[in-house]
Coordinates of C-alpha atoms in Angstrom, one line a residue:
Chain A
M1 CA 27.5 17.1 25.6
T2 CA 30.6 17.0 27.5
V3 CA 32.3 16.1 25.0
Q4 CA 30.5 18.8 22.6
N5 CA 32.4 21.2 25.3
T6 CA 36.1 20.1 25.0
I7 CA 34.7 20.5 21.1
L8 CA 34.1 24.3 22.3
V9 CA 37.3 25.0 24.3
D10 CA 39.4 23.4 21.7
N11 CA 38.1 25.5 19.3
R12 CA 39.1 28.3 21.5
P13 CA 41.4 30.6 18.8
P14 CA 44.5 30.5 20.6
R15 CA 45.8 33.7 22.1
S16 CA 48.1 36.7 20.5
V17 CA 51.5 35.9 23.1
Q18 CA 52.1 39.5 21.9
S19 CA 47.7 40.6 22.9
S20 CA 48.7 40.4 26.0
M21 CA 52.1 41.5 26.8
T22 CA 50.3 44.9 25.0
K23 CA 47.4 44.3 27.4
L24 CA 50.5 43.6 30.5
S25 CA 52.7 47.0 29.7
G26 CA 49.5 48.8 29.4
W27 CA 48.2 48.2 32.6
A28 CA 52.6 48.5 34.5
I29 CA 51.8 52.1 32.7
V30 CA 48.5 52.7 34.5
I31 CA 50.0 51.9 38.0
A32 CA 52.8 52.9 37.2
I33 CA 51.5 56.1 36.5
L34 CA 48.9 55.9 39.6
A35 CA 52.1 55.6 42.3
W36 CA 54.5 58.5 39.8
S37 CA 50.8 60.9 41.1
W38 CA 51.1 59.9 44.8
E39 CA 53.4 62.0 46.3
G40 CA 52.3 65.7 43.8
A41 CA 49.4 64.7 45.2
D42 CA 49.7 64.8 48.2
M43 CA 48.1 61.4 49.3
R44 CA 47.9 60.8 52.9
P45 CA 45.1 58.3 54.1
M46 CA 46.1 58.3 57.2
A47 CA 44.7 61.6 58.4
L48 CA 40.9 60.7 57.5
I49 CA 41.2 58.6 60.2
T50 CA 43.6 60.9 62.5
D51 CA 41.5 64.2 61.3
A52 CA 37.9 62.1 61.6
G53 CA 37.3 64.3 64.7
N54 CA 37.6 67.4 63.2
M55 CA 35.6 66.1 60.1
A56 CA 33.1 64.9 62.6
T57 CA 33.1 68.0 64.3
L58 CA 32.4 70.2 60.3
A59 CA 29.5 67.8 59.6
G60 CA 27.9 68.4 63.5
D61 CA 28.1 72.5 62.9
F62 CA 26.0 71.5 59.5
F63 CA 23.0 70.3 60.7
P64 CA 20.4 71.2 61.5
P65 CA 20.5 72.9 58.6
N66 CA 18.9 76.6 59.4
F67 CA 17.3 78.1 56.1
A68 CA 15.5 81.5 58.0
D69 CA 17.2 83.5 54.9
W70 CA 15.5 81.3 52.7
R71 CA 14.0 83.6 50.5
L72 CA 17.2 85.2 50.0
Y73 CA 18.4 82.0 48.8
L74 CA 16.2 80.8 46.6
E75 CA 15.9 84.6 45.2
E76 CA 19.3 84.2 43.8
I77 CA 19.6 80.2 42.9
V78 CA 16.5 82.3 40.5
V79 CA 19.6 84.4 39.4
T80 CA 22.3 82.3 39.1
F81 CA 19.4 79.8 36.0
H82 CA 18.9 83.4 34.4
L83 CA 23.1 83.7 34.0
A84 CA 22.5 80.0 32.7
V85 CA 19.9 80.8 30.7
W86 CA 22.4 84.1 29.0
G87 CA 25.5 82.8 29.3
T88 CA 23.7 79.5 27.2
F89 CA 21.9 81.4 24.1
L90 CA 24.6 83.5 23.5
A91 CA 27.1 80.8 23.4
V92 CA 24.8 78.3 21.5
I93 CA 24.1 81.8 19.5
C94 CA 27.9 81.9 18.3
A95 CA 28.8 79.0 18.8
V96 CA 26.4 77.8 15.6
P97 CA 29.2 79.7 12.4
F98 CA 31.9 78.9 15.0
G99 CA 31.3 75.1 14.2
I100 CA 30.8 75.6 10.8
L101 CA 33.5 77.2 9.9
S102 CA 35.2 74.5 12.2
S103 CA 34.0 71.6 10.3
E104 CA 36.8 69.8 7.9
N105 CA 34.1 68.5 5.2
I106 CA 32.6 72.5 4.7
A107 CA 35.4 75.1 5.1
P108 CA 38.6 74.5 4.4
W109 CA 41.9 74.5 5.9
W110 CA 43.4 77.2 6.1
I111 CA 39.1 78.7 7.8
Y112 CA 38.8 75.1 10.7
Q113 CA 42.1 75.2 10.9
P114 CA 42.2 79.2 13.2
V115 CA 38.3 79.1 13.9
R116 CA 39.5 75.5 15.4
R117 CA 42.6 77.1 17.6
V118 CA 40.6 80.4 18.9
M119 CA 37.6 78.0 20.1
D120 CA 40.3 75.3 22.0
A121 CA 41.3 78.5 23.9
C122 CA 38.2 78.9 24.2
R123 CA 37.7 76.4 26.0
A124 CA 41.0 75.4 28.1
I125 CA 40.6 78.9 30.3
N126 CA 38.0 77.6 33.0
E127 CA 34.8 79.6 33.3
V128 CA 35.8 80.4 37.0
V129 CA 39.0 82.1 35.2
F130 CA 37.1 83.7 32.4
A131 CA 34.8 85.0 35.4
M132 CA 38.1 87.0 37.7
L133 CA 38.6 88.6 35.0
F134 CA 34.9 89.7 33.4
V135 CA 35.0 90.8 37.4
V136 CA 37.6 93.0 36.4
S137 CA 36.6 94.4 33.3
V138 CA 32.8 95.2 33.5
G139 CA 32.4 94.9 37.6
L140 CA 30.8 92.4 40.1
G141 CA 27.4 90.9 39.5
P142 CA 25.5 88.4 37.6
F143 CA 26.7 90.0 33.8
A144 CA 31.2 89.2 34.5
G145 CA 29.6 85.4 35.0
V146 CA 27.5 86.1 31.9
L147 CA 30.4 86.8 29.2
A148 CA 32.2 84.0 31.9
L149 CA 30.3 81.3 29.7
W150 CA 29.7 82.5 27.6
V151 CA 33.4 82.8 26.6
H152 CA 34.2 79.1 27.1
T153 CA 31.0 77.8 26.7
T154 CA 31.4 78.9 23.0
G155 CA 34.7 76.7 23.0
V156 CA 33.3 73.8 24.2
L157 CA 29.6 74.2 21.9
A158 CA 32.1 75.0 18.9
K159 CA 33.7 71.7 19.2
L160 CA 31.0 68.7 19.5
F161 CA 28.7 71.1 17.1
S162 CA 30.7 70.6 14.7
E163 CA 31.9 67.4 15.6
A164 CA 28.5 66.2 14.9
V165 CA 28.7 68.8 11.2
E166 CA 31.9 66.4 10.0
A167 CA 29.4 63.1 11.2
I168 CA 26.5 64.6 8.1
D169 CA 25.6 62.1 4.9
P170 CA 26.7 63.8 2.5
Q171 CA 24.7 62.5 -0.2
P172 CA 22.3 64.6 0.7
V173 CA 23.8 68.2 0.6
E174 CA 24.7 66.6 -2.2
G175 CA 21.7 67.1 -3.9
I176 CA 20.6 70.4 -2.5
R177 CA 24.8 71.5 -4.5
S178 CA 23.1 70.2 -8.2
T179 CA 19.8 72.3 -8.1
G180 CA 23.3 75.2 -7.9
A181 CA 22.0 76.1 -4.8
T182 CA 24.7 78.8 -2.8
V183 CA 27.1 77.9 0.4
I184 CA 24.3 78.9 3.1
E185 CA 21.6 77.1 1.2
E186 CA 23.6 73.7 0.9
V187 CA 24.1 74.2 4.5
I188 CA 20.9 76.3 5.5
F189 CA 19.0 73.1 3.9
G190 CA 21.8 70.0 4.1
V191 CA 23.8 70.0 6.8
I192 CA 21.7 72.0 9.6
P193 CA 18.4 70.0 9.3
Q194 CA 20.3 66.4 9.8
V195 CA 22.6 68.5 12.6
L196 CA 19.6 70.3 15.0
P197 CA 18.8 67.0 16.8
L198 CA 22.6 66.9 18.3
W199 CA 22.2 70.2 18.4
I200 CA 19.4 70.8 20.0
S201 CA 21.0 67.6 22.9
Y202 CA 24.0 69.3 23.3
S203 CA 23.5 72.6 24.3
L204 CA 20.5 71.7 27.1
Y205 CA 23.4 69.7 28.5
R206 CA 25.5 72.5 28.6
F207 CA 22.8 73.5 30.1
E208 CA 22.3 71.6 32.5
S209 CA 26.3 71.8 33.7
N210 CA 26.1 75.3 33.3
V211 CA 23.9 75.7 36.4
R212 CA 25.9 73.3 37.5
S213 CA 28.8 76.0 37.0
A214 CA 27.0 79.6 37.6
T215 CA 26.6 78.2 41.0
V216 CA 30.4 78.3 41.4
L217 CA 31.1 81.9 39.3
G218 CA 29.7 84.1 42.7
I219 CA 32.9 82.5 45.1
V220 CA 34.7 85.1 42.4
G221 CA 31.5 87.8 42.6
A222 CA 30.1 87.5 39.5
G223 CA 26.5 86.7 40.4
G224 CA 24.2 84.4 41.7
I225 CA 24.1 81.9 45.2
G226 CA 27.7 81.2 44.6
V227 CA 28.4 84.9 46.6
V228 CA 25.8 84.0 49.9
L229 CA 28.0 80.3 49.6
W230 CA 31.2 82.1 50.0
E231 CA 30.1 84.8 51.9
M232 CA 28.8 81.8 54.4
I233 CA 31.1 79.8 54.2
R234 CA 33.9 82.2 55.1
G235 CA 31.7 83.7 57.8
F236 CA 31.8 80.2 59.1
Y237 CA 28.1 79.9 58.8
F238 CA 27.5 76.2 58.2
A239 CA 24.2 75.7 58.9
Q240 CA 23.7 78.5 55.8
T241 CA 26.1 76.7 54.3
C242 CA 24.1 73.8 54.6
A243 CA 21.0 74.8 53.5
I244 CA 22.0 76.0 50.1
M245 CA 23.9 72.7 50.0
I246 CA 20.8 71.3 49.6
L247 CA 18.7 73.9 47.7
I248 CA 21.2 73.4 45.2
I249 CA 20.7 70.5 45.4
I250 CA 17.9 70.6 45.5
S251 CA 17.3 72.8 42.1
V252 CA 19.7 71.2 39.9
T253 CA 18.3 67.9 40.1
A254 CA 15.3 69.6 39.2
I255 CA 17.0 71.3 36.0
D256 CA 18.8 68.0 34.8
L257 CA 15.4 65.7 35.1
V258 CA 14.4 68.5 32.9
S259 CA 16.2 68.5 30.6
Q260 CA 17.0 65.3 30.3
R261 CA 13.6 64.3 29.4
L262 CA 13.4 67.3 27.1
R263 CA 16.6 66.0 25.5
K264 CA 15.1 62.4 25.2
L265 CA 12.2 64.6 23.0
F266 CA 14.9 65.8 20.0
V267 CA 17.5 62.2 19.7
Chain B
M1 CA 24.3 70.5 -25.3
I2 CA 26.1 68.0 -23.5
Q3 CA 29.5 67.8 -24.8
I4 CA 32.5 65.8 -23.0
K5 CA 36.3 66.0 -24.2
Q6 CA 39.1 64.0 -23.6
L7 CA 38.1 63.2 -20.2
T8 CA 40.1 61.7 -18.4
K9 CA 40.0 61.0 -13.9
T10 CA 43.2 58.2 -12.6
F11 CA 41.7 57.2 -9.1
K12 CA 45.0 56.7 -7.4
N13 CA 46.5 54.9 -10.6
T14 CA 43.9 53.5 -12.0
K15 CA 41.8 55.3 -14.9
G16 CA 38.7 55.8 -13.3
L17 CA 37.8 57.4 -17.6
D18 CA 39.8 57.4 -19.8
N19 CA 39.5 59.8 -22.8
I20 CA 35.7 60.3 -22.8
N21 CA 34.9 62.0 -26.1
A22 CA 30.4 61.8 -26.7
T23 CA 28.2 64.8 -27.3
V24 CA 24.7 64.9 -26.7
E25 CA 22.6 66.6 -28.6
S26 CA 18.9 68.4 -27.7
G27 CA 16.2 66.6 -26.6
E28 CA 18.3 63.3 -26.6
M29 CA 17.0 60.4 -24.4
V30 CA 20.9 58.6 -23.6
A31 CA 21.3 55.6 -21.8
L32 CA 24.9 55.4 -20.3
I33 CA 24.7 51.8 -19.7
G34 CA 27.8 49.0 -17.7
S35 CA 28.9 46.9 -15.2
S36 CA 29.6 47.7 -11.8
G37 CA 33.0 50.2 -11.5
S38 CA 33.0 50.6 -15.4
G39 CA 32.6 55.2 -15.1
K40 CA 29.2 55.4 -15.0
S41 CA 29.1 56.8 -12.3
T42 CA 31.8 58.6 -11.9
L43 CA 30.5 60.3 -15.6
M44 CA 27.1 61.5 -14.7
R45 CA 29.2 63.5 -11.2
H46 CA 31.5 65.0 -13.8
I47 CA 28.8 65.5 -15.8
C48 CA 27.2 67.4 -12.7
G49 CA 29.9 69.5 -12.4
L50 CA 30.2 67.2 -8.0
M51 CA 33.9 66.1 -9.0
C52 CA 36.4 67.4 -11.5
C53 CA 38.7 65.3 -14.2
D54 CA 42.9 64.8 -14.1
T55 CA 44.4 68.4 -14.4
D56 CA 46.4 69.3 -17.5
S57 CA 44.6 66.2 -18.9
G58 CA 42.4 69.0 -21.5
G59 CA 39.4 67.2 -20.7
Q60 CA 36.0 69.7 -21.1
I61 CA 33.2 69.4 -20.1
E62 CA 30.3 71.4 -22.0
V63 CA 26.6 71.9 -20.8
L64 CA 23.9 74.4 -22.9
S65 CA 27.0 75.3 -24.9
R66 CA 28.2 76.8 -21.1
I67 CA 31.2 75.1 -19.1
M68 CA 30.8 73.4 -16.6
Q69 CA 34.5 72.3 -15.6
R70 CA 38.1 72.8 -18.3
D71 CA 41.8 70.9 -16.8
G72 CA 40.6 69.5 -13.7
Q73 CA 38.6 73.3 -12.5
L74 CA 35.7 73.7 -12.7
S75 CA 34.2 77.1 -14.0
K76 CA 33.1 79.9 -12.3
N77 CA 30.0 79.5 -14.0
A78 CA 29.5 76.1 -12.7
R79 CA 26.2 77.0 -10.7
K80 CA 24.9 79.3 -13.0
V81 CA 25.0 76.0 -15.1
R82 CA 24.0 73.6 -12.1
T83 CA 20.4 75.5 -12.0
E84 CA 19.3 74.1 -15.6
V85 CA 20.8 70.6 -14.7
G86 CA 18.1 68.4 -12.3
V87 CA 20.8 65.5 -11.1
I88 CA 18.6 62.8 -10.2
F89 CA 20.7 60.0 -7.2
Q90 CA 21.1 56.6 -7.0
Q91 CA 19.7 57.0 -3.4
F92 CA 17.3 59.5 -3.6
N93 CA 19.8 62.4 -2.4
L94 CA 16.9 64.5 0.0
V95 CA 17.2 65.4 3.1
D96 CA 14.7 62.5 5.1
R97 CA 13.8 65.6 8.3
L98 CA 12.5 68.2 5.5
S99 CA 9.1 68.5 4.3
V100 CA 8.1 66.6 0.1
M101 CA 7.6 70.2 -0.5
T102 CA 10.7 72.0 1.0
N103 CA 13.1 69.2 -1.1
V104 CA 10.6 70.0 -3.6
L105 CA 11.5 73.3 -3.2
M106 CA 14.7 73.2 -2.9
G107 CA 14.7 72.9 -6.6
A108 CA 13.9 77.0 -7.3
L109 CA 17.0 77.8 -4.7
G110 CA 18.5 78.3 -8.9
R111 CA 16.0 82.1 -9.0
V112 CA 15.3 82.6 -5.6
P113 CA 17.9 85.3 -3.1
T114 CA 18.9 83.2 -0.1
W115 CA 17.6 85.4 2.0
R116 CA 14.0 84.5 0.3
S117 CA 15.4 80.8 0.5
V118 CA 16.3 80.8 4.2
S119 CA 13.5 83.0 5.9
N120 CA 11.0 80.1 3.7
L121 CA 9.6 82.7 2.1
F122 CA 9.8 81.1 -1.3
P123 CA 7.3 82.8 -3.5
P124 CA 3.5 81.3 -4.6
A125 CA 4.8 81.1 -8.2
E126 CA 7.7 78.6 -7.0
R127 CA 5.4 77.4 -4.4
R128 CA 3.1 76.8 -7.9
L129 CA 5.7 75.4 -9.3
G130 CA 6.6 72.4 -6.4
M131 CA 2.7 71.8 -5.3
E132 CA 2.3 71.2 -9.2
S133 CA 5.8 69.1 -10.5
L134 CA 4.1 66.9 -7.4
A135 CA 1.2 66.3 -9.0
R136 CA 3.1 65.1 -12.2
V137 CA 4.8 62.1 -10.2
G138 CA 1.9 61.2 -7.9
M139 CA 3.4 62.4 -5.1
A140 CA 0.6 65.5 -4.4
D141 CA -1.2 64.2 -0.7
K142 CA 2.3 63.7 0.3
A143 CA 3.8 67.3 0.0
W144 CA 3.8 67.8 4.3
Q145 CA 4.8 64.4 4.6
R146 CA 7.9 64.4 6.1
A147 CA 10.3 62.8 3.1
S148 CA 12.7 60.1 5.5
T149 CA 8.8 58.6 5.7
L150 CA 7.8 57.3 2.0
S151 CA 9.7 53.9 0.4
G152 CA 12.6 54.1 -2.5
G153 CA 10.1 54.8 -5.1
Q154 CA 8.6 57.8 -3.7
Q155 CA 11.7 59.0 -2.8
Q156 CA 13.0 59.3 -6.2
R157 CA 9.5 60.5 -7.6
V158 CA 10.6 63.1 -5.2
A159 CA 13.8 63.7 -6.6
I160 CA 11.7 64.2 -10.0
A161 CA 9.9 67.2 -9.0
R162 CA 12.6 68.7 -7.9
A163 CA 14.5 68.5 -10.7
L164 CA 10.9 69.5 -12.8
T165 CA 10.5 73.1 -10.0
Q166 CA 13.9 73.3 -11.0
R167 CA 12.9 73.9 -14.6
A168 CA 16.1 71.7 -15.4
R169 CA 16.3 71.7 -19.8
V170 CA 19.6 68.7 -18.9
L171 CA 18.0 66.2 -16.4
L172 CA 21.2 63.5 -15.7
A173 CA 19.9 60.9 -14.3
D174 CA 22.9 58.6 -12.0
E175 CA 21.3 55.1 -11.8
P176 CA 17.7 56.1 -10.8
I177 CA 16.7 52.5 -10.4
A178 CA 19.3 50.2 -8.6
S179 CA 17.9 50.3 -5.3
L180 CA 14.7 49.4 -6.4
D181 CA 12.1 46.6 -6.7
P182 CA 10.9 47.0 -9.6
E183 CA 7.4 48.3 -9.7
S184 CA 8.9 51.0 -9.0
S185 CA 11.9 51.4 -11.4
R186 CA 9.0 50.8 -13.6
I187 CA 6.8 54.3 -12.8
V188 CA 11.0 56.3 -11.8
M189 CA 11.6 55.3 -15.7
D190 CA 7.0 56.0 -17.3
I191 CA 7.5 59.1 -15.3
L192 CA 11.7 60.0 -16.8
A193 CA 10.3 58.5 -20.4
Q194 CA 6.9 61.7 -19.2
I195 CA 9.2 64.1 -18.9
H196 CA 11.1 63.8 -21.4
R197 CA 8.6 63.9 -24.0
E198 CA 6.2 66.5 -22.3
D199 CA 8.9 69.4 -21.5
K200 CA 11.7 68.4 -24.1
I201 CA 14.4 67.8 -21.6
T202 CA 17.4 66.6 -22.4
V203 CA 17.9 63.3 -19.8
V204 CA 21.1 60.4 -19.4
V205 CA 20.5 58.4 -17.2
S206 CA 22.6 55.7 -16.4
L207 CA 21.4 51.8 -15.8
H208 CA 23.3 49.1 -15.7
Q209 CA 19.8 46.8 -16.5
V210 CA 20.3 47.2 -20.9
E211 CA 16.9 45.5 -21.0
Y212 CA 15.6 49.4 -19.5
A213 CA 18.1 50.9 -22.4
I214 CA 16.3 49.2 -24.8
R215 CA 13.2 50.0 -23.7
Y216 CA 13.8 53.5 -23.1
C217 CA 16.4 54.9 -24.8
P218 CA 16.6 55.8 -28.6
R219 CA 20.6 55.9 -27.8
T220 CA 23.1 54.0 -26.2
I221 CA 26.5 54.7 -24.2
A222 CA 28.7 51.4 -23.6
L223 CA 30.8 52.1 -20.9
R224 CA 34.2 50.1 -20.2
Q225 CA 36.7 50.1 -17.8
G226 CA 36.1 54.1 -18.1
R227 CA 36.6 53.5 -21.8
V228 CA 33.8 54.2 -24.2
V229 CA 33.0 50.6 -25.8
Y230 CA 29.9 51.9 -27.8
D231 CA 27.9 54.6 -28.6
G232 CA 25.2 54.1 -30.8
P233 CA 21.5 53.3 -31.2
S234 CA 19.9 50.7 -28.1
T235 CA 18.8 47.9 -30.8
A236 CA 21.6 46.9 -31.3
L237 CA 22.3 45.9 -28.1
T238 CA 21.7 42.2 -28.7
P239 CA 23.4 39.5 -25.9
S240 CA 25.3 39.0 -28.5
F241 CA 26.7 41.9 -29.4
L242 CA 27.1 43.0 -25.7
K243 CA 29.3 39.4 -24.9
E244 CA 31.2 40.7 -27.4
I245 CA 32.7 44.4 -25.4
Y246 CA 31.6 42.8 -22.0
G247 CA 33.0 39.0 -22.4
S248 CA 32.0 37.7 -18.9
E249 CA 30.8 41.3 -17.6
T250 CA 27.9 40.5 -19.9
E251 CA 25.9 38.6 -17.3
E252 CA 25.2 41.5 -14.3
L253 CA 23.8 43.4 -17.3
F254 CA 20.6 41.8 -17.8
S255 CA 18.7 40.2 -13.8
P256 CA 15.8 37.8 -14.3
A257 CA 13.7 40.7 -12.2
V258 CA 13.3 43.3 -14.5
D259 CA 11.9 40.2 -17.3
N260 CA 9.4 40.3 -15.3
A261 CA 8.7 43.8 -15.0
M262 CA 9.3 44.5 -18.4
R263 CA 6.2 41.6 -19.5
H264 CA 4.4 43.3 -16.3
Q265 CA 4.7 46.8 -17.9
S266 CA 3.9 46.0 -20.9
K267 CA 0.3 44.8 -20.4
N268 CA -1.1 47.7 -18.2
T269 CA -0.1 50.3 -20.6
Q270 CA -0.9 49.2 -23.9
N271 CA -2.8 51.6 -24.2
Q272 CA -0.7 54.6 -23.4
P273 CA 1.5 55.8 -26.0
A274 CA 5.5 54.0 -25.1
P275 CA 7.8 55.8 -25.3
A276 CA 9.2 55.7 -29.3
P277 CA 11.2 53.0 -28.9
A278 CA 15.1 52.8 -30.3
A279 CA 14.2 52.2 -34.6
A280 CA 11.7 54.4 -34.5

């Protein structure tokens, strides 16, 4: 036994000096970045201790939660859900053509490059920023939220969709092409059947995260439970705030669970 | 039927195809043989317009008297020409997640307007033709199964049904049996020979086993390193002659498994009209 062990140890390939140097310098870079960001992020760990009393008082104000207006909260949560449904639905519809047009293996570069840049822009700007802009243009209310989710989610899904398209097996597409099919037919019969399960899964995932995002959109006036939440926080009604947060946690978790189940069916 | 002139294809300084000239007449069944890397698949992919030859090389391919590609450029009519050229691939190239029937109906895409096909409204006549094609390859009972549930041999038969539904006048089979076991290979080759005989379809089939070429195809074109090294009756392909043109690569062109399948086949199909041997 011992002999065998020694042999095993001796047989291990010697670690190259170069690879351990790369590893070390990698860690050095990570630590340098953390140190550099300390000041900018205003890191004051001591405040957690010195202000502990403050936080305890605030936490105390949260309990017990006040569910007196639960009907209103529930109504607004349902509105939030509706908003996420439409925002995601419109985004999925738009992400299909944009996703295909930004795929290297389908579109020529002079199409996929500009389409990708537009999608990058949609993705780069947060939903809340879009929501503020749409509140200005279409007025306060859930519709502004729908538009904000639509634009941002289109950018996200188009990228995910095109990544799926770029990973397809080209052989079935050639099979379709060899019958004299048009490009549209190649995409519909050769590409989409291959990517559909992934696309559905991505869409459901984005729906989950849109429900979460939609709870925030209300803060800038774009409808849903966020409006009520913001009113309560601003008015220092912490017991009500707590009730709303609990309801949000429950409903978002429920939607996540259902959607996860659904996604498993498709992949 | 198929006219290939001065076809040259260069891959990063190596010649994939080197000045190929060949003509296939209407109603022929021609084998294309060669070891792996000899350019069989490359040539096939050029004929069906999935690949283009070197630009300004003067290369040209005509299929059914219409230009498929010239000087490295696909003809504007290439899509129209493709509708009459059925292609069978080594990996079958069916769409796994679609039903067998939908895969077969893909053969009708060239005739059916796009709005009908994308809304899955194939005309009843096309559906009937699809079903008949499946029946001819013995796969009618699998019509509503997903293509991915079939074995390799069955998938290849569905691919042939797709070409039949296409009403192809030329059938290009690129290594149709290279991924199949001997029994499935025999079935697939028999079906190809049968539709060649019954429908007068011109068939070009690339193979890397000479036995199948001799058994099924009167004429063989042999490729080596991108060049045509032999073009003539398959009966002339004796082991000694093959050794002369292929040297040490000859071994790859014969396989013991095939010999067994051949014996098995001749036992089973004695009273069936066998495809005409080359000498006849």
